[in-house]
Amino acid sequence: MTDYEQGQAVRMLHYLGPEGTFTHQAALGAASSLSALAEGNIELKAEPDAISILNAVQERGDWGVIAWENNIEGYVVPNLDALIDAADVAAFARVGVDVSFDVFVRPGEAIDDCTTITAHPHGLAQCRRFAADHGLKAVPAASNGAGCRDLKPGQVALGPSICGELYGLTRVATAVEDYPGAHTDFLVLAPRGDMPALLERLRERTDEFESIVTLIPLSTGPGVLANLLDVLRDAGLNMTSFISRPIKGRGGTYSFIATMDAAPWQDRFRSALTEVAEHGDWVKTLAVYPRQERPNPPVYAWSLPNGGVRLDPDAIAENDANATPAGGWQNEATTRKELLW
Amino acid sequence: MTDYEQGQAVRMLHYLGPEGTFTHQAALGAASSLSALAEGNIELKAEPDAISILNAVQERGDWGVIAWENNIEGYVVPNLDALIDAADVAAFARVGVDVSFDVFVRPGEAIDDCTTITAHPHGLAQCRRFAADHGLKAVPAASNGAGCRDLKPGQVALGPSICGELYGLTRVATAVEDYPGAHTDFLVLAPRGDMPALLERLRERTDEFESIVTLIPLSTGPGVLANLLDVLRDAGLNMTSFISRPIKGRGGTYSFIATMDAAPWQDRFRSALTEVAEHGDWVKTLAVYPRQERPNPPVYAWSLPNGGVRLDPDAIAENDANATPAGGWQNEATTRKELLW
């Protein structure tokens, strides 16, 4: 773990390769924001899959970074499953990356001389307008990094901004995705035994923490989840995300993954999770990290999806027999129909 | 909507193209299992994206099929969001497809003469062992269907089984994926106004239905979700899947998507959803369909993930001060540490 030539410790940070992907960009961001915690230089290493990253953390005590959640695609479920099942890995930081595509050509070339455009099929699908505007024919690549690395004469590549420096390419446009605003959050992983010391250092920076917890009720049937959540509510724990996942190889049984505004050193967190565990349900804390700023506004009718129903509770209180729907969306008859057909 | 030459009605079923993808295979399966409900021939039409499919359903009264959930990757979240936001679309059937790759060559060729293998990068990643065993170099394609359609001499293609017939290729191996068992569920969509008649026909086949419902609490903070689920529990509704999704463009607000063993014509379903709607929360029924067979076993310790804690409630009852953990996984001190660090 020590770089003897330099006389400095080296902290390895493993990420899903190849180089030049959004995951690589997230790893560089994590290395930068967490350098003070590393007690030495952070060195990045590309791995072929998430399991290799978790193994490096568990077996060699290194750090890892895995994609966790995308605001368009939702959770990266295979990574979620792998972290739930990992014996000795937890996350202490969460870093975000904007999924934004820059356009590159080989040095000395101009985009007007190019005829094809290359990227991972997802990248090509997200930048259709740019390709159409420039009359470029799509050529799929195994990854955005590979497309940039293997860029041919007369070809344009789409990729994260780091690809420019990484492969010595010329950037000719930035942020050419059809729909801007996509971003992916990543978790930074360490061995569970290192968590207390890491979190102590992080608590010097902030008081606001978020935790991700997995819960498996040891029974099934109606009310199992409601009973579990009653415990969290009664402890005053605010959840910001909640999903169920089938347990692999055990059809009909589920784990629940909750993200909460709380940390293990807070009484309400300790008492709630202890109560769940003492009830006989299975509990595991997957992550504790400083939380990012986030708004918490009320929900206005204009931000609701199309269709659906909502009955105004005030109107109901006044005249229960003739409840009027909120926002004038529909009358009572329509409401019942939308809800129940 | 009528094919005058044949004197028969034609029911259009829209799916995400191109031809020769797993989605195409799901559409063929849906057309076969739902032909009795179509009141005429079902004709498939490939669309460029999910929005085009939903528009065809809403504007022309056609049917559509969209990918919903994969047992490895989880929900297809963009389709989930699109269905939540669609004004006049609901699902009346759920069909599954095994994500299994067959291997094809051009007619007259043999695999031993081939040097490259083509598929969507996901397909290539799922069949690495086969490619390595045959010394085949990976060539990414825009889709599995496109890889089969454009198959070059000396090249092998991976794809769903329908690609053989579709493109006149020779099948040289079946089910070559590294990890078998992946499958994707799809929903079959119709205009909401057609649901009562479709469900009436389906109720002639079975009594067992599942429903997918979206709920948006009109307040935020601790307990919002627990209060909502109390209503479902008290009505005796059994959930088989539950997730939260941020509402687009409204950071900090969430919708909840629940899959339940219930149907709108059952009292417990009607009363629970009416109570939620009358509380002022937003409710929308996304899908009602005959449910597939599924097991509902108890959870045994041996099927739990690695790590995590569980305290034996019986042992606790006997001697609360010296609770012994279940399954001999760890002692009390370890347990507290796993849970809280």
XYZ file of C-alpha atoms in Angstrom, chain B:
341
model
C -58.870 0.149 -38.198
C -60.490 -2.338 -40.596
C -58.698 -4.300 -43.267
C -61.325 -4.027 -45.993
C -59.690 -6.460 -48.395
C -59.788 -9.224 -45.824
C -63.085 -8.152 -44.357
C -61.414 -8.420 -40.940
C -60.630 -5.917 -38.210
C -56.912 -5.327 -37.566
C -55.604 -4.508 -34.088
C -52.285 -2.655 -34.235
C -49.716 -3.540 -31.542
C -46.826 -1.065 -31.307
C -43.445 -2.052 -29.858
C -39.966 -0.564 -29.556
C -38.074 -1.428 -32.731
C -35.990 -2.388 -34.542
C -37.134 -5.886 -35.481
C -35.283 -8.813 -33.943
C -34.949 -7.471 -30.398
C -36.221 -9.032 -27.178
C -38.989 -6.420 -27.213
C -40.052 -7.675 -30.637
C -40.098 -11.216 -29.248
C -42.297 -10.005 -26.346
C -44.681 -8.327 -28.801
C -45.010 -11.588 -30.770
C -45.725 -13.430 -27.496
C -48.350 -10.867 -26.489
C -50.002 -11.042 -29.914
C -50.258 -14.799 -29.549
C -51.599 -14.918 -25.973
C -54.040 -12.034 -26.438
C -55.388 -12.846 -29.900
C -58.799 -13.794 -28.477
C -59.167 -10.312 -26.993
C -58.164 -8.472 -30.144
C -61.383 -9.205 -32.047
C -59.406 -9.449 -35.264
C -55.865 -9.946 -36.470
C -53.042 -8.369 -34.467
C -50.500 -6.541 -36.582
C -47.133 -5.504 -35.143
C -45.559 -2.113 -35.801
C -42.038 -1.076 -34.725
C -41.685 2.406 -33.173
C -38.547 4.494 -32.530
C -39.255 5.173 -28.819
C -41.699 4.589 -25.949
C -43.370 7.985 -26.402
C -44.433 6.999 -29.936
C -45.967 3.817 -28.525
C -47.955 5.695 -25.870
C -49.094 8.240 -28.474
C -50.362 5.483 -30.771
C -52.411 4.092 -27.872
C -53.813 7.465 -26.814
C -54.436 8.998 -30.215
C -55.416 6.024 -32.341
C -56.798 3.598 -29.767
C -54.180 0.975 -30.667
C -52.361 -1.411 -28.325
C -48.746 -1.059 -27.253
C -46.124 -3.132 -25.469
C -43.368 -1.648 -23.277
C -40.572 -3.224 -21.223
C -41.435 -2.941 -17.524
C -39.097 -4.863 -15.251
C -36.028 -7.067 -15.568
C -35.106 -9.426 -12.750
C -31.437 -8.334 -12.864
C -31.645 -4.664 -13.838
C -34.888 -3.773 -12.015
C -37.542 -1.435 -13.396
C -37.262 0.153 -16.829
C -37.636 3.518 -15.188
C -38.122 5.752 -18.261
C -41.112 3.586 -19.276
C -42.433 3.688 -15.715
C -42.221 7.498 -15.703
C -43.873 7.690 -19.132
C -46.803 5.492 -18.067
C -47.268 7.492 -14.842
C -47.482 10.680 -16.884
C -49.631 9.345 -19.757
C -53.128 10.856 -19.707
C -55.087 7.980 -21.248
C -53.104 4.713 -21.145
C -53.286 1.678 -18.862
C -52.030 -1.921 -18.986
C -54.247 -5.016 -19.074
C -51.629 -7.773 -19.535
C -48.094 -8.628 -18.436
C -45.898 -10.931 -20.544
C -42.414 -12.274 -19.818
C -39.483 -13.034 -22.106
C -36.330 -14.975 -21.213
C -33.281 -12.907 -22.067
C -31.460 -15.776 -23.734
C -29.037 -15.474 -26.642
C -28.856 -17.787 -29.633
C -25.900 -17.786 -32.006
C -26.346 -17.275 -35.745
C -24.167 -17.431 -38.854
C -24.953 -16.737 -42.506
C -26.380 -19.754 -44.377
C -23.639 -22.103 -45.556
C -21.071 -20.805 -43.079
C -19.619 -22.641 -40.053
C -18.719 -21.054 -36.733
C -15.161 -22.395 -36.890
C -14.529 -20.258 -39.976
C -15.650 -17.075 -38.187
C -13.363 -14.524 -36.526
C -15.709 -11.854 -35.121
C -18.917 -11.760 -33.060
C -21.510 -8.963 -33.152
C -24.374 -7.821 -30.877
C -25.447 -4.828 -28.782
C -22.674 -4.145 -26.210
C -25.000 -5.527 -23.493
C -25.375 -8.772 -25.458
C -21.610 -9.003 -25.970
C -21.073 -8.429 -22.228
C -23.550 -11.193 -21.349
C -21.934 -13.817 -23.590
C -18.202 -13.254 -22.969
C -17.431 -16.897 -22.268
C -18.822 -18.112 -25.600
C -16.822 -15.484 -27.499
C -13.630 -16.392 -25.612
C -14.132 -20.140 -26.128
C -14.365 -19.614 -29.891
C -11.673 -16.925 -30.122
C -14.138 -14.388 -31.562
C -13.363 -10.661 -31.514
C -16.269 -8.432 -30.377
C -17.814 -5.960 -32.859
C -20.522 -3.801 -31.229
C -23.846 -3.295 -33.037
C -26.567 -0.693 -32.491
C -28.997 -3.470 -31.464
C -29.063 -7.266 -31.457
C -31.537 -7.111 -34.320
C -29.282 -4.812 -36.360
C -26.308 -7.111 -35.712
C -28.230 -10.089 -37.130
C -29.704 -8.128 -40.039
C -26.320 -6.759 -41.135
C -24.336 -9.935 -40.445
C -21.134 -10.060 -42.509
C -19.364 -13.133 -43.909
C -17.028 -14.659 -41.303
C -19.053 -13.068 -38.531
C -21.199 -14.604 -35.779
C -24.241 -12.791 -34.325
C -25.852 -13.060 -30.872
C -29.578 -12.429 -30.636
C -33.030 -13.548 -29.489
C -34.271 -16.733 -31.109
C -36.659 -14.904 -33.473
C -33.663 -13.505 -35.403
C -33.097 -16.847 -37.109
C -36.377 -16.858 -39.023
C -36.522 -13.091 -39.320
C -33.230 -12.742 -41.186
C -32.855 -16.232 -42.678
C -29.797 -17.095 -40.575
C -28.482 -20.464 -39.435
C -28.692 -21.167 -35.693
C -25.492 -22.823 -34.456
C -26.009 -22.642 -30.655
C -28.697 -21.681 -28.144
C -28.680 -20.029 -24.699
C -24.994 -19.090 -24.644
C -25.303 -16.337 -21.983
C -22.741 -16.525 -19.142
C -25.417 -16.394 -16.418
C -28.766 -17.930 -17.326
C -32.032 -16.926 -15.655
C -32.470 -13.318 -16.767
C -35.943 -12.367 -17.898
C -37.835 -9.191 -18.708
C -41.516 -8.517 -18.087
C -43.491 -6.308 -20.475
C -46.845 -4.546 -20.090
C -49.479 -4.524 -22.824
C -51.235 -1.151 -23.084
C -54.667 0.039 -24.215
C -56.661 3.286 -23.876
C -58.137 3.623 -20.362
C -61.656 3.647 -21.796
C -61.142 0.127 -23.186
C -60.078 -1.304 -19.823
C -63.494 -2.286 -18.411
C -64.342 -4.410 -21.462
C -60.868 -5.979 -21.656
C -60.854 -6.835 -17.951
C -64.336 -8.315 -18.200
C -63.047 -10.702 -20.859
C -59.956 -11.546 -18.797
C -62.084 -12.273 -15.715
C -63.653 -15.115 -17.688
C -60.189 -16.743 -17.642
C -59.074 -16.191 -14.032
C -59.921 -14.682 -10.644
C -56.345 -13.831 -9.716
C -55.356 -10.282 -10.657
C -52.512 -7.924 -9.848
C -52.688 -4.104 -10.000
C -50.018 -1.408 -10.241
C -50.908 1.895 -8.599
C -49.081 5.236 -8.345
C -49.523 7.375 -5.232
C -48.247 10.917 -4.643
C -48.584 12.263 -1.096
C -49.319 15.990 -1.209
C -47.055 16.666 1.749
C -43.460 15.717 2.520
C -41.526 14.786 5.653
C -41.216 11.917 8.132
C -44.107 9.453 8.217
C -45.744 10.382 4.912
C -45.044 6.982 3.379
C -45.759 5.045 6.601
C -49.164 6.729 6.920
C -49.965 5.877 3.303
C -48.995 2.225 3.747
C -51.025 1.943 6.958
C -54.133 2.440 4.813
C -53.119 -0.367 2.451
C -52.207 -2.688 5.341
C -55.441 -2.029 7.200
C -57.336 -2.963 4.028
C -55.402 -6.261 3.901
C -53.677 -5.487 0.596
C -50.544 -7.550 -0.114
C -47.826 -5.712 -2.047
C -45.308 -7.572 -4.193
C -43.235 -4.558 -5.280
C -42.834 -1.011 -4.046
C -40.572 1.824 -5.185
C -40.288 5.590 -4.900
C -39.507 7.893 -7.828
C -38.606 11.582 -7.714
C -41.194 13.705 -9.542
C -39.585 15.177 -12.648
C -38.632 18.819 -12.267
C -39.754 18.897 -8.615
C -36.713 18.006 -6.525
C -37.602 16.644 -3.087
C -41.059 15.315 -4.015
C -41.812 11.685 -4.749
C -44.319 9.332 -6.258
C -44.693 5.770 -5.005
C -45.413 2.824 -7.291
C -46.996 -0.230 -5.651
C -47.808 -3.605 -7.205
C -50.579 -5.370 -5.295
C -52.489 -8.659 -5.276
C -55.806 -6.938 -5.867
C -58.153 -5.609 -8.529
C -60.382 -2.517 -8.737
C -63.597 -4.568 -8.405
C -62.554 -5.843 -4.965
C -63.902 -3.943 -1.944
C -60.558 -3.812 -0.105
C -58.913 -2.202 -3.151
C -61.740 0.316 -3.726
C -61.978 1.385 -0.105
C -58.221 1.744 0.422
C -57.634 3.808 -2.720
C -60.696 5.947 -2.086
C -59.409 6.667 1.415
C -56.021 7.708 0.038
C -57.628 9.961 -2.583
C -59.977 11.514 -0.040
C -56.981 12.254 2.182
C -55.919 14.608 -0.629
C -53.156 12.404 -2.047
C -52.930 11.803 -5.793
C -53.760 8.282 -7.026
C -53.646 6.604 -10.435
C -54.139 2.973 -11.402
C -51.523 2.124 -14.049
C -52.253 -1.552 -14.670
C -54.646 -4.398 -13.854
C -53.777 -7.839 -15.284
C -54.084 -11.566 -14.583
C -51.261 -12.467 -12.254
C -48.684 -15.123 -12.983
C -48.005 -17.994 -10.622
C -45.471 -17.054 -7.993
C -44.206 -18.669 -4.787
C -44.600 -17.038 -1.382
C -42.195 -18.867 0.930
C -40.885 -17.853 4.339
C -37.384 -16.349 4.437
C -34.736 -18.723 5.753
C -31.485 -17.501 7.214
C -29.494 -19.330 4.537
C -31.071 -17.258 1.807
C -30.167 -13.932 3.421
C -27.357 -11.812 1.955
C -23.893 -11.729 3.549
C -23.341 -9.494 6.567
C -26.125 -7.573 8.227
C -27.741 -8.388 11.550
C -30.799 -10.036 12.951
C -31.606 -10.564 16.626
C -33.635 -13.629 17.557
C -36.867 -12.291 19.067
C -37.481 -15.507 21.053
C -34.046 -15.352 22.620
C -34.636 -11.699 23.440
C -37.926 -12.497 25.121
C -36.195 -15.016 27.347
C -33.272 -12.851 28.377
C -33.298 -9.340 27.017
C -29.937 -8.362 28.473
C -28.128 -11.195 26.702
C -29.926 -11.508 23.396
C -28.344 -14.124 21.155
C -28.225 -13.478 17.439
C -30.011 -15.831 15.066
C -28.147 -18.475 13.149
C -24.964 -18.085 15.172
C -23.719 -15.399 12.774
C -22.118 -13.191 15.367
C -22.253 -12.254 18.993
C -24.167 -9.295 20.377
C -21.189 -6.934 20.256
C -20.581 -7.708 16.576
C -24.269 -7.298 15.896
C -24.393 -3.779 17.289
C -21.253 -2.917 15.350
C -22.612 -4.231 12.013
C -25.747 -2.239 12.496
C -24.368 1.019 13.781
C -20.569 0.831 13.416
